């Protein structure tokens, strides 16, 4: 069965622009979480969506937002890009986000802000 | 609040040697603990997890970890390193489930012939 698909794999954007990243979870999975990975801060939790509702949120500014569609696909948006937003953005899907199911990670979208 | 400390940003071993990657955690509630591996330009792959029950957890690729509550540790070991084990390893903790993981900064494992 297909894994978690993130598109695009690579992006280059200019400061001040906005960007939208997409994550298609494994079929049947309803929980999608987003993480930001940078050399300095490591892996940090952004937010989690379950059945189209944001269930948990990390400590990121409001420029970072997301949504989930009825087919469980999720998008995250970053507005007014800053150089510090350059990172690998990973999404993970699981059946319900609980301990009884494993989270599977996509390969990530590498965003470079210039 | 939870946190994870991984001792050593880089660990070097020879092929066939013991692998020991250290992880200490802080959690205000009984934690769920995980080890993930990341190969270059890839996402994360779950190696093993501790939820409840047996404190010695066996994972994939010959890795295992022991949950020691008194030491707040969850160190990852493998008896004999293989070249293919070279990757970055992340320890993570959660109180709520897979959906909200708090990761350590990672340890890069280097394996020399």
Short mmCIF file of C-alpha atoms in Angstrom, two decimals:
data_model
loop_
_atom_site.label_atom_id
_atom_site.label_comp_id
_atom_site.label_asym_id
_atom_site.label_seq_id
_atom_site.Cartn_x
_atom_site.Cartn_y
_atom_site.Cartn_z
CA UNK A 1 0.00 0.00 0.00
CA UNK A 2 1.20 3.51 -0.75
CA UNK A 3 3.07 5.40 1.95
CA UNK A 4 2.76 8.98 3.05
CA UNK A 5 3.24 11.31 0.10
CA UNK A 6 4.46 14.85 0.50
CA UNK A 7 4.54 17.32 -2.35
CA UNK A 8 6.54 19.04 -3.54
CA UNK A 9 9.83 17.51 -2.40
CA UNK A 10 11.76 20.74 -2.83
CA UNK A 11 10.74 24.39 -2.86
CA UNK A 12 12.59 27.66 -3.12
CA UNK A 13 10.72 30.78 -2.07
CA UNK A 14 11.57 34.42 -1.47
CA UNK A 15 11.21 36.20 1.85
CA UNK A 16 7.75 37.62 2.29
CA UNK A 17 6.05 35.09 0.03
CA UNK A 18 3.70 32.40 1.21
CA UNK A 19 3.87 28.66 0.60
CA UNK A 20 1.54 25.68 0.77
CA UNK A 21 2.77 22.16 1.38
CA UNK A 22 0.70 19.04 0.86
CA UNK A 23 0.55 15.70 2.62
CA UNK A 24 -1.44 12.67 1.50
CA UNK A 25 -1.68 10.13 4.31
CA UNK A 26 -1.85 6.39 4.03
CA UNK A 27 -5.29 5.27 2.99
CA UNK A 28 -7.55 4.92 6.02
CA UNK A 29 -5.41 7.08 8.29
CA UNK A 30 -7.28 9.97 9.86
CA UNK A 31 -4.54 11.64 11.90
CA UNK A 32 -1.94 13.83 10.23
CA UNK A 33 0.82 15.60 12.15
CA UNK A 34 3.32 18.13 10.88
CA UNK A 35 6.88 18.65 12.11
CA UNK A 36 9.59 21.17 11.24
CA UNK A 37 13.18 19.93 11.17
CA UNK A 38 16.10 22.38 11.25
CA UNK A 39 19.77 21.88 12.14
CA UNK A 40 19.51 24.30 15.04
CA UNK A 41 16.17 23.41 16.61
CA UNK A 42 15.85 19.79 15.53
CA UNK A 43 12.40 18.28 15.08
CA UNK A 44 9.56 20.39 16.40
CA UNK A 45 5.86 19.60 16.42
CA UNK A 46 3.73 22.04 14.47
CA UNK A 47 0.17 20.71 14.66
CA UNK A 48 -2.01 17.65 14.33
CA UNK A 49 -5.26 17.22 12.47
CA UNK A 50 -7.78 14.49 13.05
CA UNK A 51 -11.02 14.19 11.11
CA UNK A 52 -10.64 17.71 9.67
CA UNK A 53 -10.14 19.32 13.11
CA UNK A 54 -6.95 20.66 14.60
CA UNK A 55 -6.51 18.56 17.70
CA UNK A 56 -3.09 19.69 18.93
CA UNK A 57 -0.84 22.64 18.23
CA UNK A 58 2.82 23.31 18.88
CA UNK A 59 4.49 26.57 19.77
CA UNK A 60 4.72 28.27 16.38
CA UNK A 61 3.57 31.73 15.30
CA UNK A 62 0.26 32.25 13.58
CA UNK A 63 2.01 32.48 10.21
CA UNK A 64 1.97 28.69 10.29
CA UNK A 65 -1.44 27.21 9.65
CA UNK A 66 -2.93 24.04 8.32
CA UNK A 67 -6.06 22.25 7.38
CA UNK A 68 -7.32 18.78 6.66
CA UNK A 69 -9.80 17.76 4.03
CA UNK A 70 -12.53 15.15 4.19
CA UNK A 71 -10.26 12.61 2.47
CA UNK A 72 -7.68 13.19 5.26
CA UNK A 73 -5.23 14.95 2.97
CA UNK A 74 -3.63 17.84 4.77
CA UNK A 75 -2.01 21.09 3.77
CA UNK A 76 0.11 23.45 5.75
CA UNK A 77 0.60 27.06 4.85
CA UNK A 78 3.31 29.48 5.87
CA UNK A 79 2.68 33.14 5.18
CA UNK A 80 5.17 36.00 5.08
CA UNK A 81 8.13 33.66 4.82
CA UNK A 82 11.27 34.41 6.81
CA UNK A 83 14.78 33.07 6.25
CA UNK A 84 14.43 31.05 9.45
CA UNK A 85 11.54 29.11 7.95
CA UNK A 86 14.01 27.22 5.77
CA UNK A 87 13.63 23.64 6.94
CA UNK A 88 12.56 20.12 6.16
CA UNK A 89 8.85 19.82 6.82
CA UNK A 90 7.71 16.31 7.66
CA UNK A 91 4.24 14.97 7.96
CA UNK A 92 3.23 11.77 9.68
CA UNK A 93 0.00 9.86 9.42
CA UNK A 94 -1.56 7.30 11.71
CA UNK A 95 -4.94 5.67 12.07
CA UNK A 96 -5.94 7.83 15.01
CA UNK A 97 -2.77 9.23 16.62
CA UNK A 98 -3.07 6.91 19.59
CA UNK A 99 -0.60 4.48 21.08
CA UNK A 100 -2.17 1.49 19.39
CA UNK A 101 -1.18 2.61 15.92
CA UNK A 102 2.16 3.51 14.39
CA UNK A 103 2.87 6.88 12.81
CA UNK A 104 4.40 6.73 9.34
CA UNK A 105 6.46 9.64 8.09
CA UNK A 106 6.69 11.02 4.59
CA UNK A 107 10.01 11.94 2.99
CA UNK A 108 9.42 15.59 3.67
CA UNK A 109 9.38 18.85 1.76
CA UNK A 110 12.60 20.81 1.86
CA UNK A 111 11.79 24.51 1.87
CA UNK A 112 14.51 27.04 1.18
CA UNK A 113 13.74 30.71 1.75
CA UNK A 114 16.07 33.17 0.03
CA UNK B 1 5.92 19.40 29.86
CA UNK B 2 8.23 16.86 28.33
CA UNK B 3 11.77 16.97 27.05
CA UNK B 4 14.39 14.61 25.65
CA UNK B 5 18.16 14.83 25.91
CA UNK B 6 20.36 12.80 23.64
CA UNK B 7 23.94 12.69 24.81
CA UNK B 8 26.39 13.08 21.95
CA UNK B 9 25.50 14.62 18.63
CA UNK B 10 27.87 12.16 16.93
CA UNK B 11 28.86 8.62 17.90
CA UNK B 12 31.51 6.68 15.99
CA UNK B 13 31.89 2.91 16.15
CA UNK B 14 33.68 0.26 14.15
CA UNK B 15 31.75 -2.33 12.22
CA UNK B 16 30.97 -5.21 14.57
CA UNK B 17 31.26 -3.09 17.72
CA UNK B 18 28.53 -2.41 20.25
CA UNK B 19 26.26 0.52 19.50
CA UNK B 20 25.03 2.57 22.47
CA UNK B 21 23.01 5.73 21.91
CA UNK B 22 21.92 7.54 25.03
CA UNK B 23 18.56 9.13 25.71
CA UNK B 24 17.22 10.72 28.89
CA UNK B 25 13.74 12.09 29.17
CA UNK B 26 11.68 14.30 31.38
CA UNK B 27 7.96 13.83 31.65
CA UNK B 28 5.33 14.83 34.17
CA UNK B 29 3.21 11.80 33.31
CA UNK B 30 4.09 8.19 32.50
CA UNK B 31 5.79 8.51 29.16
CA UNK B 32 5.60 6.71 25.90
CA UNK B 33 9.11 6.48 24.43
CA UNK B 34 10.32 5.94 20.90
CA UNK B 35 13.43 5.61 18.82
CA UNK B 36 13.36 6.64 15.17
CA UNK B 37 16.03 6.43 12.47
CA UNK B 38 16.48 8.85 9.59
CA UNK B 39 18.58 8.13 6.52
CA UNK B 40 19.76 11.05 4.34
CA UNK B 41 16.93 12.78 2.50
CA UNK B 42 14.39 10.42 4.01
CA UNK B 43 11.62 10.63 6.55
CA UNK B 44 11.69 8.93 9.93
CA UNK B 45 11.31 5.21 10.47
CA UNK B 46 10.19 3.76 13.79
CA UNK B 47 12.79 1.43 15.32
CA UNK B 48 10.99 0.59 18.54
CA UNK B 49 8.64 1.96 21.17
CA UNK B 50 7.89 1.60 24.85
CA UNK B 51 4.34 2.07 26.01
CA UNK B 52 3.68 -0.17 29.01
CA UNK B 53 4.74 -3.59 30.17
CA UNK B 54 8.14 -5.12 29.56
CA UNK B 55 10.90 -2.58 30.03
CA UNK B 56 13.26 -4.21 27.53
CA UNK B 57 11.95 -3.49 24.09
CA UNK B 58 13.16 -5.16 20.92
CA UNK B 59 12.90 -3.40 17.61
CA UNK B 60 13.81 -3.81 14.00
CA UNK B 61 17.29 -4.39 12.59
CA UNK B 62 18.58 -5.91 15.84
CA UNK B 63 18.11 -2.80 17.98
CA UNK B 64 16.74 -2.84 21.49
CA UNK B 65 16.20 -0.33 24.28
CA UNK B 66 15.58 -0.55 28.00
CA UNK B 67 13.22 1.76 29.86
CA UNK B 68 14.70 2.64 33.27
CA UNK B 69 12.28 4.77 35.20
CA UNK B 70 14.65 5.39 38.11
CA UNK B 71 17.25 6.80 35.71
CA UNK B 72 14.70 8.40 33.34
CA UNK B 73 16.60 6.76 30.52
CA UNK B 74 15.79 4.89 27.34
CA UNK B 75 19.15 4.04 25.79
CA UNK B 76 19.33 2.31 22.40
CA UNK B 77 21.72 -0.58 21.85
CA UNK B 78 22.76 -3.02 19.17
CA UNK B 79 25.33 -5.74 19.87
CA UNK B 80 27.12 -5.51 16.54
CA UNK B 81 27.14 -2.47 14.25
CA UNK B 82 26.73 -2.81 10.52
CA UNK B 83 27.70 -0.29 7.89
CA UNK B 84 24.04 0.08 6.98
CA UNK B 85 23.31 1.36 10.50
CA UNK B 86 24.99 4.67 9.70
CA UNK B 87 22.19 7.22 10.01
CA UNK B 88 20.74 9.77 12.41
CA UNK B 89 18.81 8.44 15.39
CA UNK B 90 16.13 10.31 17.30
CA UNK B 91 14.68 9.57 20.69
CA UNK B 92 11.16 10.87 21.30
CA UNK B 93 8.68 11.07 24.14
CA UNK B 94 4.94 11.52 24.20
CA UNK B 95 2.21 11.60 26.78
CA UNK B 96 -0.64 11.65 24.34
CA UNK B 97 0.27 9.39 21.50
CA UNK B 98 2.07 9.30 18.21
CA UNK B 99 0.52 12.51 17.07
CA UNK B 100 2.47 14.81 19.42
CA UNK B 101 6.01 13.61 19.72
CA UNK B 102 8.76 15.60 21.44
CA UNK B 103 12.10 14.72 19.87
CA UNK B 104 15.66 14.92 21.04
CA UNK B 105 18.23 16.73 18.91
CA UNK B 106 19.40 13.49 17.33
CA UNK B 107 22.60 11.46 17.31
CA UNK B 108 24.47 10.78 14.09
CA UNK B 109 25.88 7.26 14.12
CA UNK B 110 29.03 6.82 12.07
CA UNK B 111 30.21 3.26 11.32
CA UNK B 112 33.72 2.67 10.07
CA UNK B 113 35.00 -0.53 8.43
#
